[in-house]
Short mmCIF file of C-alpha atoms in Angstrom, two decimals:
data_model
loop_
_atom_site.label_atom_id
_atom_site.label_comp_id
_atom_site.label_asym_id
_atom_site.label_seq_id
_atom_site.Cartn_x
_atom_site.Cartn_y
_atom_site.Cartn_z
CA MET L 1 7.39 4.67 43.74
CA PHE L 2 6.51 3.21 40.41
CA ARG L 3 4.45 5.68 38.31
CA LEU L 4 1.27 4.91 36.17
CA SER L 5 2.40 6.55 33.06
CA ASN L 6 5.74 4.35 33.18
CA THR L 7 3.64 0.98 33.74
CA LEU L 8 1.28 2.01 30.79
CA LEU L 9 4.04 2.85 28.55
CA GLY L 10 5.35 -0.39 29.17
CA ILE L 11 2.33 -2.29 28.70
CA LEU L 12 1.60 -0.48 25.12
CA ASN L 13 5.45 -1.60 24.18
CA VAL L 14 4.78 -4.87 25.10
CA VAL L 15 1.81 -5.07 22.72
CA THR L 16 3.95 -3.83 19.83
CA PHE L 17 6.80 -5.82 20.68
CA VAL L 18 4.26 -9.02 20.27
CA LEU L 19 3.06 -7.46 17.09
CA SER L 20 6.43 -7.07 15.93
CA ILE L 21 6.81 -10.96 15.74
CA PRO L 22 4.17 -11.98 12.87
CA ILE L 23 5.63 -9.11 10.77
CA ILE L 24 9.11 -10.34 11.05
CA TRP L 25 7.82 -14.31 10.35
CA ALA L 26 5.75 -12.91 7.28
CA GLY L 27 8.92 -11.08 5.74
CA VAL L 28 10.92 -14.20 6.31
CA TRP L 29 8.27 -16.42 4.73
CA LEU L 30 8.16 -13.98 1.85
CA LYS L 31 11.91 -14.16 1.57
CA HIS L 32 11.96 -18.08 1.33
CA ARG L 33 8.27 -19.29 0.08
CA GLY L 34 7.36 -16.37 -2.09
CA ASP L 35 5.85 -17.76 -5.24
CA THR L 36 7.13 -14.45 -7.50
CA VAL L 37 9.70 -11.66 -7.86
CA CYS L 38 7.00 -9.51 -7.16
CA GLU L 39 6.32 -11.25 -3.79
CA ARG L 40 9.71 -11.55 -2.63
CA PHE L 41 10.19 -7.73 -3.40
CA LEU L 42 8.49 -7.07 -0.39
CA ASP L 43 10.55 -9.33 2.05
CA THR L 44 13.09 -7.09 2.95
CA PRO L 45 10.94 -3.98 3.63
CA VAL L 46 8.76 -6.05 6.07
CA ILE L 47 11.54 -7.63 8.05
CA VAL L 48 13.22 -4.09 8.32
CA LEU L 49 9.88 -2.77 9.55
CA GLY L 50 9.28 -5.52 11.95
CA VAL L 51 12.99 -5.26 13.50
CA PHE L 52 12.54 -1.28 13.55
CA ILE L 53 9.16 -2.02 15.56
CA MET L 54 10.75 -4.79 17.97
CA VAL L 55 14.09 -2.57 18.68
CA VAL L 56 11.92 0.61 19.20
CA SER L 57 9.43 -1.27 21.73
CA ILE L 58 12.40 -2.71 23.57
CA ALA L 59 13.84 0.62 23.96
CA GLY L 60 10.51 1.89 25.33
CA LEU L 61 9.90 -1.04 27.80
CA VAL L 62 13.45 -0.89 29.26
CA GLY L 63 13.35 2.90 29.60
CA ALA L 64 9.97 2.80 31.35
CA TRP L 65 10.30 -0.12 33.46
CA CYS L 66 14.06 0.24 34.27
CA LYS L 67 13.74 4.07 34.62
CA ASN L 68 16.43 4.34 32.18
CA SER L 69 16.29 8.24 30.92
CA CYS L 70 18.47 7.85 28.21
CA LEU L 71 16.95 5.15 26.46
CA LEU L 72 13.53 6.49 27.00
CA TRP L 73 14.79 9.86 25.55
CA ILE L 74 16.05 7.90 22.52
CA TYR L 75 12.69 6.26 22.19
CA LEU L 76 10.77 9.56 22.39
CA VAL L 77 13.16 11.15 19.64
CA VAL L 78 12.24 8.04 17.56
CA MET L 79 8.52 8.46 17.83
CA PHE L 80 8.29 12.02 17.44
CA LEU L 81 10.30 11.59 14.33
CA LEU L 82 7.86 8.79 13.38
CA ILE L 83 5.08 10.87 14.07
CA ILE L 84 6.21 13.59 11.65
CA VAL L 85 6.93 11.01 8.94
CA LEU L 86 3.37 9.43 9.21
CA PHE L 87 1.65 12.52 9.49
CA CYS L 88 3.44 14.05 6.09
CA PHE L 89 2.88 10.65 4.46
CA THR L 90 -0.97 10.64 5.26
CA ILE L 91 -1.02 14.20 3.96
CA PHE L 92 0.57 13.64 0.87
CA ALA L 93 -1.45 10.42 0.23
CA PHE L 94 -4.51 12.23 0.15
CA VAL L 95 -3.08 15.02 -2.02
CA VAL L 96 -1.90 12.77 -4.87
CA THR L 97 -5.17 10.89 -4.35
CA ASN L 98 -7.75 13.42 -4.86
CA LYS L 99 -7.82 13.09 -8.94
CA GLY L 100 -8.95 10.63 -11.12
CA ALA L 101 -12.30 8.36 -11.61
CA GLY L 102 -13.44 5.72 -13.88
CA GLU L 103 -15.56 7.24 -16.57
CA ALA L 104 -18.93 5.47 -16.43
CA LEU L 105 -20.28 4.36 -20.13
CA SER L 106 -23.76 4.08 -21.71
CA GLY L 107 -24.75 0.22 -21.52
CA ARG L 108 -21.62 -0.85 -19.89
CA GLY L 109 -21.55 -2.45 -16.11
CA TYR L 110 -17.70 -1.43 -16.11
CA LYS L 111 -16.05 1.74 -16.24
CA GLU L 112 -13.19 2.73 -18.23
CA TYR L 113 -9.71 4.46 -17.14
CA ARG L 114 -8.01 7.35 -18.70
CA LEU L 115 -4.51 8.36 -17.88
CA GLY L 116 -4.92 11.89 -17.88
CA ASP L 117 -7.45 12.20 -15.24
CA TYR L 118 -4.87 11.14 -12.40
CA SER L 119 -2.35 13.34 -10.58
CA ASN L 120 0.65 14.18 -12.49
CA TRP L 121 2.80 12.45 -9.56
CA LEU L 122 1.49 9.12 -10.06
CA GLN L 123 1.20 9.49 -13.60
CA LYS L 124 5.14 9.75 -13.48
CA ARG L 125 5.52 6.67 -11.33
CA VAL L 126 3.68 4.57 -14.23
CA LEU L 127 5.44 6.26 -17.24
CA SER L 128 8.70 5.53 -16.42
CA THR L 129 9.48 2.59 -18.86
CA LYS L 130 11.81 0.82 -16.00
CA ASN L 131 8.91 1.29 -13.48
CA TRP L 132 5.93 -0.39 -15.75
CA ASN L 133 8.36 -3.13 -16.68
CA LYS L 134 8.50 -4.22 -13.35
CA ILE L 135 5.01 -3.62 -12.74
CA LYS L 136 3.45 -5.29 -15.81
CA SER L 137 5.57 -8.41 -14.86
CA CYS L 138 4.18 -8.41 -11.54
CA LEU L 139 0.29 -8.24 -13.22
CA HIS L 140 1.15 -10.86 -15.60
CA ASP L 141 2.40 -13.02 -12.45
CA SER L 142 -0.44 -12.85 -10.79
CA LYS L 143 -2.48 -14.16 -13.24
CA VAL L 144 -5.25 -11.19 -13.31
CA CYS L 145 -6.32 -11.55 -16.79
CA SER L 146 -6.17 -15.27 -17.16
CA LYS L 147 -8.62 -15.55 -13.98
CA PHE L 148 -10.70 -12.57 -15.58
CA ASN L 149 -11.01 -14.82 -18.78
CA ASP L 150 -11.74 -17.82 -17.08
CA THR L 151 -14.51 -16.01 -14.65
CA PHE L 152 -16.06 -14.77 -17.95
CA ILE L 153 -15.54 -17.04 -20.46
CA ASN L 154 -19.10 -18.21 -21.07
CA ASP L 155 -20.36 -14.76 -21.67
CA LYS L 156 -22.19 -13.81 -24.55
CA VAL L 157 -21.37 -10.19 -25.62
CA GLU L 158 -24.47 -8.32 -24.16
CA GLU L 159 -23.91 -10.25 -20.84
CA PHE L 160 -20.18 -9.34 -20.80
CA TYR L 161 -20.84 -5.76 -21.26
CA LEU L 162 -22.96 -5.85 -18.31
CA GLU L 163 -20.10 -7.41 -16.20
CA HIS L 164 -18.80 -4.99 -13.27
CA LEU L 165 -15.00 -5.31 -13.82
CA SER L 166 -12.32 -4.26 -11.67
CA ALA L 167 -10.08 -1.38 -13.05
CA ILE L 168 -7.42 -3.44 -13.72
CA GLN L 169 -9.22 -6.03 -15.36
CA SER L 170 -11.05 -3.22 -17.47
CA GLY L 171 -8.02 -1.47 -18.25
CA CYS L 172 -5.58 -4.28 -18.75
CA CYS L 173 -7.55 -7.56 -19.80
CA LYS L 174 -9.73 -6.13 -22.77
CA PRO L 175 -9.56 -3.31 -25.13
CA SER L 176 -10.88 0.25 -25.05
CA ASN L 177 -14.41 0.80 -25.92
CA ASP L 178 -12.93 3.63 -28.06
CA CYS L 179 -11.52 1.01 -30.51
CA GLY L 180 -15.14 -0.84 -31.54
CA PHE L 181 -13.18 -4.10 -31.68
CA THR L 182 -15.70 -7.32 -31.86
CA TYR L 183 -16.11 -9.49 -29.06
CA VAL L 184 -15.07 -13.08 -29.52
CA ASN L 185 -14.19 -14.00 -25.70
CA PRO L 186 -13.16 -11.63 -22.68
CA THR L 187 -9.63 -11.46 -24.05
CA THR L 188 -10.06 -12.38 -27.83
CA TRP L 189 -11.08 -9.46 -29.84
CA THR L 190 -11.13 -8.95 -33.84
CA LYS L 191 -9.50 -5.82 -34.41
CA THR L 192 -11.32 -3.63 -36.99
CA ASN L 193 -10.67 -0.40 -38.84
CA THR L 194 -11.03 2.46 -36.45
CA ASN L 195 -10.81 6.58 -36.72
CA SER L 196 -10.05 6.48 -32.75
CA THR L 197 -6.89 8.31 -31.90
CA ASN L 198 -6.87 6.31 -28.85
CA SER L 199 -3.33 4.82 -29.26
CA ASP L 200 -4.39 1.94 -26.73
CA CYS L 201 -5.91 0.55 -29.94
CA ASN L 202 -2.90 -0.06 -31.55
CA ALA L 203 -1.36 -1.28 -28.35
CA TRP L 204 -4.27 -4.42 -27.88
CA GLU L 205 -2.83 -7.76 -29.06
CA ASN L 206 -4.86 -11.17 -28.17
CA ASN L 207 -1.76 -12.69 -27.34
CA PRO L 208 -2.07 -13.66 -23.72
CA ASP L 209 1.19 -12.34 -22.67
CA VAL L 210 0.30 -8.99 -24.48
CA LEU L 211 -3.24 -8.29 -24.18
CA CYS L 212 -3.35 -4.39 -23.04
CA TYR L 213 -0.51 -4.29 -20.12
CA SER L 214 1.45 -1.81 -22.18
CA CYS L 215 -1.95 0.31 -22.87
CA ASN L 216 -2.64 3.62 -20.99
CA SER L 217 -5.85 2.44 -19.64
CA CYS L 218 -3.88 -0.46 -17.88
CA LYS L 219 -1.62 2.04 -16.21
CA ALA L 220 -4.77 4.17 -15.37
CA GLY L 221 -6.42 1.01 -14.01
CA LEU L 222 -3.33 0.48 -11.64
CA LEU L 223 -3.60 3.82 -10.42
CA ASP L 224 -7.31 3.95 -9.91
CA THR L 225 -6.94 0.89 -7.87
CA LEU L 226 -3.63 2.44 -6.20
CA LYS L 227 -5.63 5.43 -5.35
CA ARG L 228 -8.47 3.44 -3.73
CA ASP L 229 -5.94 1.99 -1.51
CA TRP L 230 -3.76 4.55 -0.56
CA LYS L 231 -6.95 6.48 0.31
CA LYS L 232 -7.75 3.35 3.11
CA VAL L 233 -4.24 3.20 4.13
CA ALA L 234 -4.23 7.16 4.93
CA VAL L 235 -7.36 6.46 7.00
CA ILE L 236 -5.71 3.71 8.88
CA ASN L 237 -2.68 6.24 9.19
CA ILE L 238 -4.98 8.40 11.09
CA VAL L 239 -5.98 5.92 13.52
CA PHE L 240 -2.45 5.17 13.87
CA LEU L 241 -1.11 8.72 14.27
CA ILE L 242 -3.59 9.04 17.12
CA PHE L 243 -2.39 6.11 19.00
CA LEU L 244 1.39 7.08 18.39
CA ILE L 245 0.36 10.44 19.66
CA ILE L 246 -1.32 9.02 22.86
CA VAL L 247 1.95 6.69 23.25
CA TYR L 248 4.48 9.68 22.84
CA SER L 249 2.33 11.74 25.99
CA VAL L 250 2.61 8.72 28.02
CA GLY L 251 6.15 8.58 27.20
CA CYS L 252 6.61 12.10 27.92
CA CYS L 253 5.10 11.48 31.47
CA ALA L 254 7.28 8.66 31.96
CA PHE L 255 10.27 10.49 31.06
CA ARG L 256 9.31 13.52 33.25
CA ASN L 257 8.81 11.03 36.11
CA ASN L 258 12.01 9.50 35.63
CA ARG L 259 13.95 12.72 35.55
CA ARG L 260 12.26 13.40 38.78
CA ASP L 261 12.94 10.18 40.51
CA ASN L 262 16.39 10.36 39.67
CA ASN L 263 16.72 13.65 41.14
CA TYR L 264 15.93 11.69 44.22
CA HIS L 265 17.93 8.89 43.60
CA PRO L 266 21.18 10.26 42.48
CA GLY L 267 22.92 7.45 40.15
CA TRP L 268 19.43 5.57 39.35
CA GLY L 269 19.20 4.88 35.51
CA LYS L 270 22.84 5.35 34.85
CA ALA L 271 24.46 3.16 32.61
#
């Protein structure tokens, strides 16, 4: 008799198998059509993820519908490890993103960002010269500050100060408010003598290739963006974790059914 848990597990794995196809396709597309090194950097992880989901889905599908206890056991072990890894990553994501927020300024529509406000683990990631050079290259390739300049180029100084800028725009594309530089346009400021101890004031250059990409405020702006994205990912992970636990529970029922049926039919399911 074909059990309900086997049928349900098979259907769930058909769904995940189908979902793996566009993931693999996206990785192949990035590999051959990505415009920048930063985009192509993601191709291998995406392809590996897609292939992993496909292989696990096939193992679960064959194990459930063909009553192959060996494959189903391997499937359950992989699922259990995946649940543990996902649970640990979700906790980790919440822990490292629990600190840090932009500083609201009087008379400004945007916030300013301080590197020291964020968790030590995140700070170490961007304080590494090797890591930051890669990130800086990606920010430059994405033309984030060029688009920023084009968007606000017609703003007068009073209008610019009231704009709601993203964390990266505020941190990377303009000088810190501490510097007191004179506004010319969004990415051009006249340097003035300042008593500020903020090292970002010396790092700022009007050169579109430099701007504040080497500033601590730029690193902080990236971390604030990363923090928000990680929190969203962590929430999605919780939903996915619940789904995996349900699938794992159904898989355990199917495995138990397979063992029971194989006891009644010696040799069934054996390679």
